[in-house]
Short mmCIF file of the C-alpha atoms (twelve columns), coordinates in Angstrom:
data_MODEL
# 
_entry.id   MODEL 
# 
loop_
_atom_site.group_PDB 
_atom_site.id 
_atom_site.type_symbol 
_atom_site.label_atom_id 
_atom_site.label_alt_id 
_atom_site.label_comp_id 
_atom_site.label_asym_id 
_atom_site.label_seq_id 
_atom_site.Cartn_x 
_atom_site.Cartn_y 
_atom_site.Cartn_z 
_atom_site.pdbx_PDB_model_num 
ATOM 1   C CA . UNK A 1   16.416  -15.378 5.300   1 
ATOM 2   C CA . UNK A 2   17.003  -13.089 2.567   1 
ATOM 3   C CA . UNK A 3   19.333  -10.122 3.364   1 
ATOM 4   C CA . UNK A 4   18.373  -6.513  2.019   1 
ATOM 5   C CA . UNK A 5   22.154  -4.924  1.836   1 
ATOM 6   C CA . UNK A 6   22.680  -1.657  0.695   1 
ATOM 7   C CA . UNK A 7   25.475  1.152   1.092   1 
ATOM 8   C CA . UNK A 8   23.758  4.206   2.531   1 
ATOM 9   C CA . UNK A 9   24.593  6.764   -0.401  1 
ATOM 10  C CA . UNK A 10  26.336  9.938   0.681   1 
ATOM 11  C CA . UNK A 11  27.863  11.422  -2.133  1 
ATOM 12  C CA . UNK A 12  25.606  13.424  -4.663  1 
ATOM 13  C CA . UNK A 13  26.735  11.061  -7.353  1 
ATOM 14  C CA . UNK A 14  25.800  8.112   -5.356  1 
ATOM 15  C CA . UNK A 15  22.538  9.758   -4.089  1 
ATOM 16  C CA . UNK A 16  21.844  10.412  -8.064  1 
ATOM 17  C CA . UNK A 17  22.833  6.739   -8.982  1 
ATOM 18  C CA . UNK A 18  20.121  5.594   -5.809  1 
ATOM 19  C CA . UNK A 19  16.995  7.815   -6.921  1 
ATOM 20  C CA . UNK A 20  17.550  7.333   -10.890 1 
ATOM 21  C CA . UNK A 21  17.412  3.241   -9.818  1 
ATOM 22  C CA . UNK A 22  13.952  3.482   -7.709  1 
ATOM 23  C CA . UNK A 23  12.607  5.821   -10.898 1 
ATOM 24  C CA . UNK A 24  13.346  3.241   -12.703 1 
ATOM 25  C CA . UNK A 25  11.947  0.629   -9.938  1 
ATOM 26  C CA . UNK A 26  8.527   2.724   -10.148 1 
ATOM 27  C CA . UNK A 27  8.681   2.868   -14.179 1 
ATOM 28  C CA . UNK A 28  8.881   -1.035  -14.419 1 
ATOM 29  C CA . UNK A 29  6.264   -2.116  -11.725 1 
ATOM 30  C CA . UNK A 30  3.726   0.169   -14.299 1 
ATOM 31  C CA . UNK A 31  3.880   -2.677  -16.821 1 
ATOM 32  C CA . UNK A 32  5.039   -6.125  -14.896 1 
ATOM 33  C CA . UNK A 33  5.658   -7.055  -11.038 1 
ATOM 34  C CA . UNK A 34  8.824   -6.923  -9.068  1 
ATOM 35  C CA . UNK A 35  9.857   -10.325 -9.567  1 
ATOM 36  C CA . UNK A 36  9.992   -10.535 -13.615 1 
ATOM 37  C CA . UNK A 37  11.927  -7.057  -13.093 1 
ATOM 38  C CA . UNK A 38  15.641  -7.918  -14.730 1 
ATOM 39  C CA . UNK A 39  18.931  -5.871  -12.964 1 
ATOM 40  C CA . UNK A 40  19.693  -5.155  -16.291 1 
ATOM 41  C CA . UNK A 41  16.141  -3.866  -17.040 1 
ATOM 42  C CA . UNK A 42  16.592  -1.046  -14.188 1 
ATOM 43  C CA . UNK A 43  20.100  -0.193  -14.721 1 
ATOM 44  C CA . UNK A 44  19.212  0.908   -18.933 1 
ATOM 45  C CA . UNK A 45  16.422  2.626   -17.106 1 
ATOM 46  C CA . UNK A 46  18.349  4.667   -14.937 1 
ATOM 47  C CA . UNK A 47  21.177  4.926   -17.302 1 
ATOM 48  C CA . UNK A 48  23.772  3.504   -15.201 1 
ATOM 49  C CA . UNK A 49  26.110  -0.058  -15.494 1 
ATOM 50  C CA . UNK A 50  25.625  -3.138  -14.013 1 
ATOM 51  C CA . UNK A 51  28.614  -3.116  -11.789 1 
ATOM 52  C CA . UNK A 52  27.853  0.686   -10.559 1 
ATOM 53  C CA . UNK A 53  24.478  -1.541  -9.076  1 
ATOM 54  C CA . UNK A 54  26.466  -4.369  -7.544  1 
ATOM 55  C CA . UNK A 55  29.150  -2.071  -5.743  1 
ATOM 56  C CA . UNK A 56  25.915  -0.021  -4.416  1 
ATOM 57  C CA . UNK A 57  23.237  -3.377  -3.760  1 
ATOM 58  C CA . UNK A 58  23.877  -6.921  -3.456  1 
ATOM 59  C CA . UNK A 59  21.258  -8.030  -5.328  1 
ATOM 60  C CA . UNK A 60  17.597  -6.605  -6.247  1 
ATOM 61  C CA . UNK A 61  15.774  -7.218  -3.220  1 
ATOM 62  C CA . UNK A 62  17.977  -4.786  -1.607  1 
ATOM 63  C CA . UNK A 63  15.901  -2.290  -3.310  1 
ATOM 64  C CA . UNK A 64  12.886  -2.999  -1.496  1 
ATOM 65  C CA . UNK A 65  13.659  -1.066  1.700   1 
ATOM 66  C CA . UNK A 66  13.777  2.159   -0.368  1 
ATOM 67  C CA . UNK A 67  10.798  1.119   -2.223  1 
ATOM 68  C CA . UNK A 68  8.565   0.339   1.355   1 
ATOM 69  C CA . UNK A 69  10.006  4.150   2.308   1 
ATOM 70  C CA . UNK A 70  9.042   5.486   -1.025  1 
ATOM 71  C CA . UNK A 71  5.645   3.799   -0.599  1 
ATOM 72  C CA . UNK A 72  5.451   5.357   2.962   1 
ATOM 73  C CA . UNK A 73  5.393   8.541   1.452   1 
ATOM 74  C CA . UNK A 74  2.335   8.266   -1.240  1 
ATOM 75  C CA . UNK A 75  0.796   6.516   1.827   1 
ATOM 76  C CA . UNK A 76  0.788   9.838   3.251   1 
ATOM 77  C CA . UNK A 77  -0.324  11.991  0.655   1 
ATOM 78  C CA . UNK A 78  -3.014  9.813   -0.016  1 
ATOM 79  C CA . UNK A 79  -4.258  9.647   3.608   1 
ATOM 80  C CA . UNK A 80  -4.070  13.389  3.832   1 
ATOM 81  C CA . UNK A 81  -6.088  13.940  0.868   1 
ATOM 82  C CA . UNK A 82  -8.500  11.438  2.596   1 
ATOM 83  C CA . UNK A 83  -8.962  13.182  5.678   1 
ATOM 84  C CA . UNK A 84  -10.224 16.455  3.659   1 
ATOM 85  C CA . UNK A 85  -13.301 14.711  2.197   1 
ATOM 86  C CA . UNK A 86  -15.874 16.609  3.991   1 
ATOM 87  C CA . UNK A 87  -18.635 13.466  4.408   1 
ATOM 88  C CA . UNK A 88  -22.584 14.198  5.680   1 
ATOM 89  C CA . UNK A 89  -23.478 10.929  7.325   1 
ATOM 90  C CA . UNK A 90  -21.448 7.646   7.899   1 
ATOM 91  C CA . UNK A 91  -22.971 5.800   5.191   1 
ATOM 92  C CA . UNK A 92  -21.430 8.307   3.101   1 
ATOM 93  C CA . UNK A 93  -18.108 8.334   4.458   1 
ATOM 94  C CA . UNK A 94  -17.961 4.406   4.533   1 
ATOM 95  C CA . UNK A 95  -18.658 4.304   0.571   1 
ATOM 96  C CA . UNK A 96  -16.259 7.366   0.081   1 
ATOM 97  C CA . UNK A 97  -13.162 5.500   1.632   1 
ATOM 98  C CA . UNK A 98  -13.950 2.104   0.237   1 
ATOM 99  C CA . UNK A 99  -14.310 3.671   -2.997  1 
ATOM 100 C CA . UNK A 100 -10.744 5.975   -2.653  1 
ATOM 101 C CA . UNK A 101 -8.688  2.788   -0.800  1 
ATOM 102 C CA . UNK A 102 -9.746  0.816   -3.941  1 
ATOM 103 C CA . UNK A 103 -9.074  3.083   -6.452  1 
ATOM 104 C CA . UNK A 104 -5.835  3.407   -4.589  1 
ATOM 105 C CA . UNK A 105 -4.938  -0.288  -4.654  1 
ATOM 106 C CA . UNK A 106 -6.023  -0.457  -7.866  1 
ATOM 107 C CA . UNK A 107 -3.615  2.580   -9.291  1 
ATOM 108 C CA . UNK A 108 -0.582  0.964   -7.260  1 
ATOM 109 C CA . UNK A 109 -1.090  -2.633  -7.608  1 
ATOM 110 C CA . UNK A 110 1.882   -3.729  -8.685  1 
ATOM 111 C CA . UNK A 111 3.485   -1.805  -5.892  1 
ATOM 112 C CA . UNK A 112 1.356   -3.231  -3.273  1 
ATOM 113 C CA . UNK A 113 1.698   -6.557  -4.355  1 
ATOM 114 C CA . UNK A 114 5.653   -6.434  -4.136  1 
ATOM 115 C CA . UNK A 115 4.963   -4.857  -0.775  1 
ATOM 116 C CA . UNK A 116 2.250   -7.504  0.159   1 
ATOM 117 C CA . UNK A 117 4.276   -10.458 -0.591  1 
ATOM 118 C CA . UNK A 118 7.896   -9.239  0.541   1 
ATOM 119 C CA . UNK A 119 6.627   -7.942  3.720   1 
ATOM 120 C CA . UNK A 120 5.539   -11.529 5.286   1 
ATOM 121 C CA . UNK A 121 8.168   -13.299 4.002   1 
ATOM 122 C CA . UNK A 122 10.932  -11.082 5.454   1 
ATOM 123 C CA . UNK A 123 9.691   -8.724  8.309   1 
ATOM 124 C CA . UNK A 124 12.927  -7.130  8.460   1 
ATOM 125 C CA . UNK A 125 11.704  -5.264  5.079   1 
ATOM 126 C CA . UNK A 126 9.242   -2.913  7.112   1 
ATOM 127 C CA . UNK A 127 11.615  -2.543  10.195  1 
ATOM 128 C CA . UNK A 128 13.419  0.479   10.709  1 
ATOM 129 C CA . UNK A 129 12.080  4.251   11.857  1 
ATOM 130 C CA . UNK A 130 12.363  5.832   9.348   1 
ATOM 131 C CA . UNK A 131 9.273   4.037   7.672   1 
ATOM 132 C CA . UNK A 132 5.982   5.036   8.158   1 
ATOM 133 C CA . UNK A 133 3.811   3.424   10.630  1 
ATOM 134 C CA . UNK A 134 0.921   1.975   9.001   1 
ATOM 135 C CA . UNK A 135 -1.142  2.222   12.533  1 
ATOM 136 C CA . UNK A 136 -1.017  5.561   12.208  1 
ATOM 137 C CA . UNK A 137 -2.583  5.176   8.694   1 
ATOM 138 C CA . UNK A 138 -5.643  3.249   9.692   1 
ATOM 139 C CA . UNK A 139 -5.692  5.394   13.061  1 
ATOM 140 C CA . UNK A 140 -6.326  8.547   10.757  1 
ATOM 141 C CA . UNK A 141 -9.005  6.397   8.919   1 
ATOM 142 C CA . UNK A 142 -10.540 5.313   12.018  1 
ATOM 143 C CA . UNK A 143 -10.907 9.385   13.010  1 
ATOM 144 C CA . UNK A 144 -12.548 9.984   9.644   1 
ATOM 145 C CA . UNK A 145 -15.437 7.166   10.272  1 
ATOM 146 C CA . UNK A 146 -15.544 8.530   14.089  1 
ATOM 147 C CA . UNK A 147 -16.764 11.859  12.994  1 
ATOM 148 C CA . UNK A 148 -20.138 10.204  13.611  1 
ATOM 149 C CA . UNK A 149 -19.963 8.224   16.490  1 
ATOM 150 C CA . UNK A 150 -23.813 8.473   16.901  1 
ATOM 151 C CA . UNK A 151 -24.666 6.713   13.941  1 
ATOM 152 C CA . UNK A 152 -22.656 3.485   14.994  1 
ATOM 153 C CA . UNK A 153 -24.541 1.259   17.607  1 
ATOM 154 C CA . UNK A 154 -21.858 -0.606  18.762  1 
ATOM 155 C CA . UNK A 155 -20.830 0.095   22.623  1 
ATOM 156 C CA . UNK A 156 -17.068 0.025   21.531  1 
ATOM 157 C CA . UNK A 157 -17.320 2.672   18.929  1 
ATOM 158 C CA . UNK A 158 -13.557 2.576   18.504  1 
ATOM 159 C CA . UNK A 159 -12.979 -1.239  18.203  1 
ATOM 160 C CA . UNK A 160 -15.783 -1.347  15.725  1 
ATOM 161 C CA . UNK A 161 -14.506 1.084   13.393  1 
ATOM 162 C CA . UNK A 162 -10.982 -1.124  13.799  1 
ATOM 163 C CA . UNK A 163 -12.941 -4.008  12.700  1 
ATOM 164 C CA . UNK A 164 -14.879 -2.366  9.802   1 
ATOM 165 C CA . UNK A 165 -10.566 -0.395  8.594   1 
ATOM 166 C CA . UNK A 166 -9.671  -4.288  9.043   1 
ATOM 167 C CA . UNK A 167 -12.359 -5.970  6.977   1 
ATOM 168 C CA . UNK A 168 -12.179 -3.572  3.949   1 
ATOM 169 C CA . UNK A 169 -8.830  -3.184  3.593   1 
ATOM 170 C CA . UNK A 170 -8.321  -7.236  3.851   1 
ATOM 171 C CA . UNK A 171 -11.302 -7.966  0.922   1 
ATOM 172 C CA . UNK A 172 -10.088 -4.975  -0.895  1 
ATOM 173 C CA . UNK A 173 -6.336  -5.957  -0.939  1 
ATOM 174 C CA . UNK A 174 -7.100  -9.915  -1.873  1 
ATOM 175 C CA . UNK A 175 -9.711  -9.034  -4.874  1 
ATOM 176 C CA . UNK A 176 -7.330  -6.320  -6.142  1 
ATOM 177 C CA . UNK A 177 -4.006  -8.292  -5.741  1 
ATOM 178 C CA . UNK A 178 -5.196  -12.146 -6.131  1 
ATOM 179 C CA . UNK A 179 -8.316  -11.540 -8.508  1 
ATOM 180 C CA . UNK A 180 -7.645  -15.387 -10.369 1 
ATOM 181 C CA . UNK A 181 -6.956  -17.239 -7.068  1 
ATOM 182 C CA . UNK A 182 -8.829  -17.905 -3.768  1 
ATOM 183 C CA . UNK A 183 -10.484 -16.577 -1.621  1 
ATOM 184 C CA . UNK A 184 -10.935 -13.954 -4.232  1 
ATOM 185 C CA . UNK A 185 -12.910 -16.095 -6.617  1 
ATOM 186 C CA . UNK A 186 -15.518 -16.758 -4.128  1 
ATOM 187 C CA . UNK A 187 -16.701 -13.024 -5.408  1 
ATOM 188 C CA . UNK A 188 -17.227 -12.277 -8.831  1 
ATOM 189 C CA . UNK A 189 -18.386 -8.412  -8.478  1 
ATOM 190 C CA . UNK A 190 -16.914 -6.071  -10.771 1 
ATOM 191 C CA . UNK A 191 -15.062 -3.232  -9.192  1 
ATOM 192 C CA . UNK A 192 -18.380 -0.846  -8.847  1 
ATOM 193 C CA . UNK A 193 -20.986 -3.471  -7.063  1 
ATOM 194 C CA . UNK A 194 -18.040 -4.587  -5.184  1 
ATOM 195 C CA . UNK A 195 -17.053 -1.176  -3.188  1 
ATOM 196 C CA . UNK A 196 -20.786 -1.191  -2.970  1 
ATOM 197 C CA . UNK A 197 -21.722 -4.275  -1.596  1 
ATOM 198 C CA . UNK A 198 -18.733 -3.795  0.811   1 
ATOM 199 C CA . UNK A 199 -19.606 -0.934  2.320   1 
ATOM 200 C CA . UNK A 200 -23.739 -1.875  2.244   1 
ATOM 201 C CA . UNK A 201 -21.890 -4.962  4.827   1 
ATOM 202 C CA . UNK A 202 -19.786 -2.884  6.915   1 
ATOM 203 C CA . UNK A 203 -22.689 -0.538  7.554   1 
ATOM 204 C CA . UNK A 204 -24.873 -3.215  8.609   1 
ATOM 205 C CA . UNK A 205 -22.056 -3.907  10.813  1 
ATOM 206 C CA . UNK A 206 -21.811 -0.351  12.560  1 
ATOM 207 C CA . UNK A 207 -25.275 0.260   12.492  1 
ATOM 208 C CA . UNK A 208 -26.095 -3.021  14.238  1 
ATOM 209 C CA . UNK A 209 -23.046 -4.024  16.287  1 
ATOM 210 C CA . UNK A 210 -23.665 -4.685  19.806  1 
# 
């Protein structure tokens, strides 16, 4: 089990020394992922020596707590910027945040895919309360779709929208993460006719579900 070790940084300098190293995390996943990201690589980013890193982390991965709580943050933004969309009917709110989640993925893909990855093989990455609960995320999405309850058929109006947050997300996240591999392949939409075909499905779903 890999062990995330870091010195919680209370001096100013040290504090410094911790934020210039995720700028420089959130520079390099721009251009490659997290994995072909060199020690050396971040500390010329952030202007600081190898051994300042080492007597601060034990090794890279022990930046990924800080990243997940960095992440938790844009989560946030983005959600609230979400909930604002003023939608007319449910077929237009189900296109608007399949559209926005994608574009999302899309514009932090490298992120999400060191997120995606590191978070199943080590849970302890996402433990901890000071991150932000990602039930609360798809709760707020959920409230957003539930704004018209009487356009979705299905008795358990709640549980279907849960179904519908769980469906989009998971096609979204495997097409925009694992485009070359399966079950990604099994869909060969571009980015366009696939947030449309997507929602077209999860409509069907709402506006037939029993």
């Amino acid at each position: 089990m890999a062990t995330y070790s870091v010195i919680p940084a209370k001096q100013q300098r040290s504090q410094d020394t911790q934020r210039n190293l995720m700028s420089a995390v959130h520079y390099c996943l721009q251009s490659k992922f997290f994995e072909h990201i060199s020690i050396k690589e971040l500390c010329d980013y952030a202007d600081v020596s190898v051994g300042t890193f080492y007597r601060r982390f034990k090794n890279k991965e022990a930046l990924l707590p800080l990243l997940y709580q960095d992440f938790g943050q844009d989560l946030i933004k983005w959600i609230d910027t979400l909930a604002l969309n003023q939608y007319t009917s449910l077929s237009q709110a189900v296109k608007g945040i399949t559209q926005q989640t994608h574009e999302f993925f899309m514009a932090n893909r490298s992120l999400f895919r060191t997120i995606h990855l590191n978070s199943r093989l080590h849970s302890n990455l996402v433990a901890g309360e000071a991150l932000v609960d990602r039930r609360e995320v798809y709760r707020r999405i959920a409230q957003i779709l539930l704004r018209f309850s009487d356009e979705i058929s299905a008795q358990d109006k709640k549980s279907a929208v849960n179904m519908v947050i769980f469906t989009m997300i998971t096609a979204l996240l495997d097409k925009v993460l694992y485009p070359q591999i399966t079950p990604a392949i099994a869909c060969d939409f571009n980015s366009h006719a696939l947030c449309g075909e997507l929602s077209k499905m999860l409509m069907l779903y709402l506006s037939n579900a029993e």
